[in-house]
Short mmCIF file of N, CA and C in Angstrom, two decimals:
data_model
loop_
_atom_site.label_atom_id
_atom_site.label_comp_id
_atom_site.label_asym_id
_atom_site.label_seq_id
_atom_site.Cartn_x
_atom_site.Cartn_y
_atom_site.Cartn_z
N UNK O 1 24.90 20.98 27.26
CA UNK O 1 25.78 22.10 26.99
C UNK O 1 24.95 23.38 27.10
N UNK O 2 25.73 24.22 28.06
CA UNK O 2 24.66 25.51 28.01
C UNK O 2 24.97 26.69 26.72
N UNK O 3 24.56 27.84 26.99
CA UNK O 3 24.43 28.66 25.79
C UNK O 3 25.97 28.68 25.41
N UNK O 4 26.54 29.33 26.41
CA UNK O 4 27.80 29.94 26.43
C UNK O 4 28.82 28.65 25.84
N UNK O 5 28.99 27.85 26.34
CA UNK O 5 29.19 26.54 25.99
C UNK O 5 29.35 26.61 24.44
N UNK O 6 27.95 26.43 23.93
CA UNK O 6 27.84 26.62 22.32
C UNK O 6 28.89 27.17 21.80
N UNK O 7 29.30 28.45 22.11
CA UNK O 7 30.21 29.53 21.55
C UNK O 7 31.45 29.13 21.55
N UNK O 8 31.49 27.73 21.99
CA UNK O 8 32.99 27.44 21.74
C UNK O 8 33.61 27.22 20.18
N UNK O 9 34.76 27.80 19.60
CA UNK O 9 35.20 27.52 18.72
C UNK O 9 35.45 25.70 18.37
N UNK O 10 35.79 25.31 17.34
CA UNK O 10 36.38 23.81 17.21
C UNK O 10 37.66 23.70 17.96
N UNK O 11 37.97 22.39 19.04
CA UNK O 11 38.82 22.85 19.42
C UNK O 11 40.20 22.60 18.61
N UNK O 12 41.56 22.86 18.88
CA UNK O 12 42.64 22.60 18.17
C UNK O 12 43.02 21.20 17.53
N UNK O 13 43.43 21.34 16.45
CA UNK O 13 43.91 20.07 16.42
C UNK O 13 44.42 18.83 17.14
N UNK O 14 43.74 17.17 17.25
CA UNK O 14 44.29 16.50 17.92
C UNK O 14 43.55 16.98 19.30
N UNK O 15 42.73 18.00 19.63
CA UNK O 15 42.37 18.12 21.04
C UNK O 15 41.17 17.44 21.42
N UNK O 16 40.68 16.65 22.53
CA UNK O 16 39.30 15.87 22.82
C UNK O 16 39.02 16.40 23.94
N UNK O 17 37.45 16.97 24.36
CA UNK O 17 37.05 16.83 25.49
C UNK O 17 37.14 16.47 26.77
N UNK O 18 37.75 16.79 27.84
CA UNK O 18 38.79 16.33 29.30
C UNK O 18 37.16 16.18 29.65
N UNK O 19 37.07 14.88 30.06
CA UNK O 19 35.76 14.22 31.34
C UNK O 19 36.92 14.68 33.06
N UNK O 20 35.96 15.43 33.48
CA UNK O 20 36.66 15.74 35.03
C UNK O 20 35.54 15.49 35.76
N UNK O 21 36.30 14.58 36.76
CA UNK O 21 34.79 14.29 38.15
C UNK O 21 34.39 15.23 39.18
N UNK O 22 35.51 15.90 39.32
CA UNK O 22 35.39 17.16 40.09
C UNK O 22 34.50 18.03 39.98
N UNK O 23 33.48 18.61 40.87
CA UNK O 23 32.68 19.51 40.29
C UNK O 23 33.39 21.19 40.30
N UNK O 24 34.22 21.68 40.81
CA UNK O 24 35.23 22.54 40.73
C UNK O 24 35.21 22.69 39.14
N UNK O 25 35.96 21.75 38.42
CA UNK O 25 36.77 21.13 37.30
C UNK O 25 35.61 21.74 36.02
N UNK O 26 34.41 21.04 36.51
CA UNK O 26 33.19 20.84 35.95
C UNK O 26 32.75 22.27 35.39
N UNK O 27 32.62 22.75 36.78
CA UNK O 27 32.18 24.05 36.84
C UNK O 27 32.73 25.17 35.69
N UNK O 28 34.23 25.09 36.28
CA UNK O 28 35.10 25.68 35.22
C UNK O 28 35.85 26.11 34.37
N UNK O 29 35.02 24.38 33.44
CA UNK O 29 35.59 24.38 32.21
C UNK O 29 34.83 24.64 31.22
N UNK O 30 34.71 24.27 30.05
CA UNK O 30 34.83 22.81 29.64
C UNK O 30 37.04 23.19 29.62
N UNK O 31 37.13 21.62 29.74
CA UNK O 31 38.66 21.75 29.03
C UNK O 31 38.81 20.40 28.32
N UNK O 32 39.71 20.77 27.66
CA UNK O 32 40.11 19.67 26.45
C UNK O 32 41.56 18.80 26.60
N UNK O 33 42.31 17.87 26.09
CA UNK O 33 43.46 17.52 26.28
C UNK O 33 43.88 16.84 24.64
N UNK O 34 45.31 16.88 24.75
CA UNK O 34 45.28 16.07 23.29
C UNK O 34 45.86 14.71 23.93
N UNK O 35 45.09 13.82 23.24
CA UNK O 35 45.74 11.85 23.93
C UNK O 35 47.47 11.74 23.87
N UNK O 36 47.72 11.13 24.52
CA UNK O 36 49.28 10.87 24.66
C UNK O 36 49.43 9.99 25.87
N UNK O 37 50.80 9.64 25.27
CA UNK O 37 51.57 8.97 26.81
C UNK O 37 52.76 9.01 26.69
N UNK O 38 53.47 10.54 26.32
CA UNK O 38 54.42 11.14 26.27
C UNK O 38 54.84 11.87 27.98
N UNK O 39 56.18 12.42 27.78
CA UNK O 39 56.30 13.22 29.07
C UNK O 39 55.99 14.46 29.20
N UNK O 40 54.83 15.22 28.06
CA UNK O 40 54.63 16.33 27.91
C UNK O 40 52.65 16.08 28.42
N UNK O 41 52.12 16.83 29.35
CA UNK O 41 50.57 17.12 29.01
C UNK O 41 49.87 17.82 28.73
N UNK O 42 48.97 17.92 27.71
CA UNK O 42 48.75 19.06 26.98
C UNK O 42 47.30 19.02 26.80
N UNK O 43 46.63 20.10 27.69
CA UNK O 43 45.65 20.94 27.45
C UNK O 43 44.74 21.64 27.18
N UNK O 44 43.72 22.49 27.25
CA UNK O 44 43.45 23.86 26.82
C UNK O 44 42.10 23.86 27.34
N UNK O 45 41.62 25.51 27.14
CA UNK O 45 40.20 25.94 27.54
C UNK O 45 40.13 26.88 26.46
N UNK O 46 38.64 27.40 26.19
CA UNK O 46 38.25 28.28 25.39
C UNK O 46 37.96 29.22 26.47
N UNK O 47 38.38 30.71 26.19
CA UNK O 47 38.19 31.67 27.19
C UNK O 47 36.88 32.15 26.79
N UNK O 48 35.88 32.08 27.63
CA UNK O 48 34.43 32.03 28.06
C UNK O 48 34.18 33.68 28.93
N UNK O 49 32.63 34.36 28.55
CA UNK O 49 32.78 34.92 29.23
C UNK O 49 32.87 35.13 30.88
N UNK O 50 32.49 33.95 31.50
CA UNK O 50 32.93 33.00 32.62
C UNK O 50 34.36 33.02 33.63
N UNK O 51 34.89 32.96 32.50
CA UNK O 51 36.39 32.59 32.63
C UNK O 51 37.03 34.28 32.93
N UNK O 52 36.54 35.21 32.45
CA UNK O 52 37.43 36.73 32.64
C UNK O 52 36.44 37.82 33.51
N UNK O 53 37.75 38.60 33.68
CA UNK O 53 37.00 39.77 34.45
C UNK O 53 36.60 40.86 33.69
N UNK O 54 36.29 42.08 34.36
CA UNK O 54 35.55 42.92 33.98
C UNK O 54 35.94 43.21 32.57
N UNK O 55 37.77 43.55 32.22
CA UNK O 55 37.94 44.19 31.34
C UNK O 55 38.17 42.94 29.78
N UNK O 56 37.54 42.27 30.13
CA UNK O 56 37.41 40.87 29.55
C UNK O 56 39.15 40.16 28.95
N UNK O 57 39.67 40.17 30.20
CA UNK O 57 40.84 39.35 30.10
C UNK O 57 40.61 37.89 30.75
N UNK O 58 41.49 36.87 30.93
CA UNK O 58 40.76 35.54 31.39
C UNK O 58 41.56 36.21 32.85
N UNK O 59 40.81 36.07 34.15
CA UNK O 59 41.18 35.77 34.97
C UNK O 59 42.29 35.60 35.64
N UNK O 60 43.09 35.85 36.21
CA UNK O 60 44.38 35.05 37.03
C UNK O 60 44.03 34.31 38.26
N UNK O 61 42.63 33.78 38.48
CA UNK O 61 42.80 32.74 39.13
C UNK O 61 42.40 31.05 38.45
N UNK O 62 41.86 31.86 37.22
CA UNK O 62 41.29 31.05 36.04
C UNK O 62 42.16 30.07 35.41
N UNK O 63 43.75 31.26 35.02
CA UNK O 63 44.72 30.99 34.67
C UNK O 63 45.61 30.06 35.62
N UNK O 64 45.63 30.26 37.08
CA UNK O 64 46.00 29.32 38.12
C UNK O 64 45.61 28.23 38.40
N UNK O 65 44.10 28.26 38.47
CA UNK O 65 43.33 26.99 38.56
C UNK O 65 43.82 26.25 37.22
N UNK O 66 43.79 26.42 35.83
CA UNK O 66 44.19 25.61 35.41
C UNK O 66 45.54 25.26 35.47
N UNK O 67 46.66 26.19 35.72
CA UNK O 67 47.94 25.91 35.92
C UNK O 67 48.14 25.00 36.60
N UNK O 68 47.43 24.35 37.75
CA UNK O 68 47.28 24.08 39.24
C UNK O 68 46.73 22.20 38.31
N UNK O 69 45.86 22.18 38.28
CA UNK O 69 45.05 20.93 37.01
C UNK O 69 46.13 20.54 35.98
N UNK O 70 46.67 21.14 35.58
CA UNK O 70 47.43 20.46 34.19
C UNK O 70 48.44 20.32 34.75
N UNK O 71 49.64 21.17 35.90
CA UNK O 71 50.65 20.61 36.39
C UNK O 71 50.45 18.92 36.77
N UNK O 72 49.50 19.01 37.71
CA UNK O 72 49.04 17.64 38.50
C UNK O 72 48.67 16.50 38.17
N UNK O 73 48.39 16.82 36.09
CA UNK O 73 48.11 15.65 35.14
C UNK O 73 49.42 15.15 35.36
N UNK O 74 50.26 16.21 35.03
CA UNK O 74 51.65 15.84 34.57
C UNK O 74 52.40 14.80 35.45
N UNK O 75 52.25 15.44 36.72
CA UNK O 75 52.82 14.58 37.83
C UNK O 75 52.15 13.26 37.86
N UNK O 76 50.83 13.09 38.23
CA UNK O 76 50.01 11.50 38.04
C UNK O 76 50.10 10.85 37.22
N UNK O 77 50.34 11.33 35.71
CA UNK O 77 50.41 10.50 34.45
C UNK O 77 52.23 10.07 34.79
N UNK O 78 53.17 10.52 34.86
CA UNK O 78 54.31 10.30 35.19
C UNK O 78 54.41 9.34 36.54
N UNK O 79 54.16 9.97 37.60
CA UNK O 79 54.35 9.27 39.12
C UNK O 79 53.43 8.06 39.24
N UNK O 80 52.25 8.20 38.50
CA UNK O 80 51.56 7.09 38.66
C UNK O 80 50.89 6.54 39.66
N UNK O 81 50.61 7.81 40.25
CA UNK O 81 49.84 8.25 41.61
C UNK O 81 49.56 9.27 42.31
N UNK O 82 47.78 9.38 42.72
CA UNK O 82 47.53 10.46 42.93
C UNK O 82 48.25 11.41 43.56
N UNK O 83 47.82 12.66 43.45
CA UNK O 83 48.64 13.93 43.72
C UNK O 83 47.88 14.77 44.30
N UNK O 84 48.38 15.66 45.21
CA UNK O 84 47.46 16.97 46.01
C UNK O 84 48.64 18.12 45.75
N UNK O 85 48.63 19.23 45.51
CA UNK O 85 49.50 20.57 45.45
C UNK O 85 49.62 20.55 46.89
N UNK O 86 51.21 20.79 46.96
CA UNK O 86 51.18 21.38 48.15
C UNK O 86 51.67 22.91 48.19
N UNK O 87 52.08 23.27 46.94
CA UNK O 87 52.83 24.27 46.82
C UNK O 87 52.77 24.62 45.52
N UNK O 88 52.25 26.40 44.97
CA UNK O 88 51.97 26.46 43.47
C UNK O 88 52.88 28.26 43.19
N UNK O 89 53.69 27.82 42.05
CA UNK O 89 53.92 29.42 42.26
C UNK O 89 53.94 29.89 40.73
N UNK O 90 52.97 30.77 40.36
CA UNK O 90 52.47 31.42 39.14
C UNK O 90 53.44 32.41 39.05
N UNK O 91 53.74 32.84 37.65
CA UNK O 91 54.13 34.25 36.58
C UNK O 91 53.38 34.36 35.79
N UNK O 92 52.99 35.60 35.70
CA UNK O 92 51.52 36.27 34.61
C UNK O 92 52.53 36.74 33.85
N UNK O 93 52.08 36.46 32.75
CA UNK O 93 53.19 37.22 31.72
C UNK O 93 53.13 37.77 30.47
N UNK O 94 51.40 37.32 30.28
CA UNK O 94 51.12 38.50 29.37
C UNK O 94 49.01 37.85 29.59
N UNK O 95 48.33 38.30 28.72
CA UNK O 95 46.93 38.60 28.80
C UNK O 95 46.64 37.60 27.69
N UNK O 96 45.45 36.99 28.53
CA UNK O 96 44.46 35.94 27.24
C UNK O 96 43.25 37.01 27.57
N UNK O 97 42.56 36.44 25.92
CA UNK O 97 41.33 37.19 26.14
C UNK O 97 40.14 36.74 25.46
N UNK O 98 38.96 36.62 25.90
CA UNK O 98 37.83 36.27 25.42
C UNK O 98 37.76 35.74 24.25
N UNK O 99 37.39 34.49 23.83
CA UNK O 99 37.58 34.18 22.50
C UNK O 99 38.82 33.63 22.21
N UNK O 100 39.89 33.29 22.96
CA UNK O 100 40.89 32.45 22.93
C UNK O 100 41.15 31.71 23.47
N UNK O 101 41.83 30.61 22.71
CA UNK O 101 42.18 29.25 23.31
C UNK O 101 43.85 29.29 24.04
N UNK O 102 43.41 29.28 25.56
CA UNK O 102 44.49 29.28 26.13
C UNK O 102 44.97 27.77 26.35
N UNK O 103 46.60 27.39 25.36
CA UNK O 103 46.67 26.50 25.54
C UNK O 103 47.71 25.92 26.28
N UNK O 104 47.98 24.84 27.30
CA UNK O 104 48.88 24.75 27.77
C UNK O 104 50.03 23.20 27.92
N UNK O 105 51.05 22.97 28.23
CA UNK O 105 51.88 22.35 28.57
C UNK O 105 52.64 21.59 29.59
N UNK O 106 52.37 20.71 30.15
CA UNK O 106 53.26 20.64 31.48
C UNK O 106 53.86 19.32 31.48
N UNK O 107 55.51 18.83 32.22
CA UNK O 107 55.52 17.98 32.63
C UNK O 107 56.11 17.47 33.93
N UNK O 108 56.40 16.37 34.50
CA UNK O 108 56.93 15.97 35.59
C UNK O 108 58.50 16.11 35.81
N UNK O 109 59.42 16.88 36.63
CA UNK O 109 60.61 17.39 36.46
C UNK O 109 61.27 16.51 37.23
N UNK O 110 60.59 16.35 38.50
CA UNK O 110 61.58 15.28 39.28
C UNK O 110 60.31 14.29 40.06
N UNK O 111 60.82 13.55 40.88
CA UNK O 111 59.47 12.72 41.60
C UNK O 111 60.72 11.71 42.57
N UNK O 112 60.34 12.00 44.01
CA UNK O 112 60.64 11.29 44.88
C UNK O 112 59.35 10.16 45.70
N UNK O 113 59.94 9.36 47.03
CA UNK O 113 58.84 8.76 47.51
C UNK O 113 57.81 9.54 47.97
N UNK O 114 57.89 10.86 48.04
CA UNK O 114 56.82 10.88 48.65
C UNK O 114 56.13 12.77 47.43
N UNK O 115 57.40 12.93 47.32
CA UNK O 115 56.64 14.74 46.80
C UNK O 115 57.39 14.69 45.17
N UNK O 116 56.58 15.09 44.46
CA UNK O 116 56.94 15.25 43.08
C UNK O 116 56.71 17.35 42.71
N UNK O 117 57.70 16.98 41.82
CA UNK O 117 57.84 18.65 41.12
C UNK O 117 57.39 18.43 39.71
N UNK O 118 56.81 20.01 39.13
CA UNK O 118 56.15 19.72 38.10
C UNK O 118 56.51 21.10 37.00
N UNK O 119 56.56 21.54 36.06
CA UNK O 119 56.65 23.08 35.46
C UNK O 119 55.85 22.86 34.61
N UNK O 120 55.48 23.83 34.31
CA UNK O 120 54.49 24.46 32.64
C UNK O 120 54.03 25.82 32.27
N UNK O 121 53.77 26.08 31.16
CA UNK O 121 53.02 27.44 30.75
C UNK O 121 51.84 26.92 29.96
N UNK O 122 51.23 28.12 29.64
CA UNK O 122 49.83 28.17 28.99
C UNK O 122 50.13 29.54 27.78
N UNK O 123 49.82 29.01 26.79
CA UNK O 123 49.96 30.13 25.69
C UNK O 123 48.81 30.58 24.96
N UNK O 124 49.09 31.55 23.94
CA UNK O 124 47.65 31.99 22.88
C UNK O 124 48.67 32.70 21.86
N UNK O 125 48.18 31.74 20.70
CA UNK O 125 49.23 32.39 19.66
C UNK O 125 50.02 32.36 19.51
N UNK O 126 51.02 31.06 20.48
CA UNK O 126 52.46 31.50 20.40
C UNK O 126 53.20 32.44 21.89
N UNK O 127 52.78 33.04 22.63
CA UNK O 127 52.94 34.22 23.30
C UNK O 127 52.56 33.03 24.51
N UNK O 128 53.62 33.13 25.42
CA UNK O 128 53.07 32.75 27.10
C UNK O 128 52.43 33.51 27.78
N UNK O 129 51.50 33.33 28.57
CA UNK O 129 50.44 33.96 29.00
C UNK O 129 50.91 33.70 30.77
N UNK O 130 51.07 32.59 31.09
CA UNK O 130 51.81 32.06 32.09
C UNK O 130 52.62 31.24 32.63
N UNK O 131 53.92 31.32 33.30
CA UNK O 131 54.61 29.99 33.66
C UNK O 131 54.41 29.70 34.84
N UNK O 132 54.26 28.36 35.39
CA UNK O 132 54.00 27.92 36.66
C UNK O 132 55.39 26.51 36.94
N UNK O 133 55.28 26.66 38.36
CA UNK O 133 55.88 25.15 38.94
C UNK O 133 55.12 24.63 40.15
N UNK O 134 55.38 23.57 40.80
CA UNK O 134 54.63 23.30 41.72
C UNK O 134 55.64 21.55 42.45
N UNK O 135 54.50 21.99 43.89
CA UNK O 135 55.39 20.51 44.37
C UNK O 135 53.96 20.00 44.89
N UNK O 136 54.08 18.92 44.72
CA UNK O 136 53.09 17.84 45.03
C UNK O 136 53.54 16.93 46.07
N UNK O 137 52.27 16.22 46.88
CA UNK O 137 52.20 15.55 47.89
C UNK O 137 52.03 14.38 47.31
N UNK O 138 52.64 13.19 46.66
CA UNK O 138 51.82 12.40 46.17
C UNK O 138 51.56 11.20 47.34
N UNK O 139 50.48 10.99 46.78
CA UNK O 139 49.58 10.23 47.88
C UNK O 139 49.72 8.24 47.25
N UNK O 140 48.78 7.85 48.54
CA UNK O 140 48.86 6.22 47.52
C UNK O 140 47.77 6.16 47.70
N UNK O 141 47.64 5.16 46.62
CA UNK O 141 46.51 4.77 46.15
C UNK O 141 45.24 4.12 47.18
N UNK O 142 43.92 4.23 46.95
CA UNK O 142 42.80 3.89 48.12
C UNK O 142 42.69 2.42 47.61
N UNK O 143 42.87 1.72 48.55
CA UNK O 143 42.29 -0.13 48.20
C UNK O 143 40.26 -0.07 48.12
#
């Protein structure tokens, strides 16, 4: 764990450490999830100074990238097979900021043979920060 790392608050209740193989993922997180095998997936990051821009808000691609990750839990944990975005469309809708846990929500809305749909937001405090949807390519599985 590096410095910055350290500075993470405890995370929320019920939340554990997300292991991601991705080095993308890796890079920029840490993120957390709470266990389930509900139709809801749920989330979060500690906003890092990493994570925001100049005027120390988190990012909006920060906020996408994870929008983009937690939709795609939603769809795989549901569809039950891997997934690629083929299509992502964000609303910013209000500001996270340094020192907060942006937390978020998503689940699987519809799922055909081949492309699945997904919605969610990410909050702080109560307050949406962003809503997203998305359509997925889902793929099959590698033998």
């Amino acid at each position: 764990m590096n410095e910055a790392e350290s500075e993470i608050s405890t995370p929320p209740d019920g939340f554990e450490p997300l292991i991601r193989k991705g080095a993308f993922s890796v890079h920029n997180g840490p993120f957390f999830f709470r266990p389930g095998d509900g139709e809801v997936v749920e989330q979060a990051f500690y906003a890092l100074p990493r994570h925001a821009n100049g005027l120390g808000l988190v990012h909006g691609g920060m906020l996408s990238a994870f929008m983009d990750g937690l939709l795609a839990a939603a769809v795989i944990r549901q569809a039950r097979r891997p997934a690629v975005t083929i299509h992502l469309s964000v609303d910013y809708l209000h500001m996270a900021r340094l020192g907060e846990w942006v937390m978020g929500e998503a689940r699987l809305t519809r799922a055909g043979k081949d492309v699945a749909f997904a919605e969610g937001r990410a909050h702080v405090g109560g307050r949406d920060v962003v809503r997203a949807s998305a359509i997925f390519k889902l793929m099959n599985r590698e033998r």
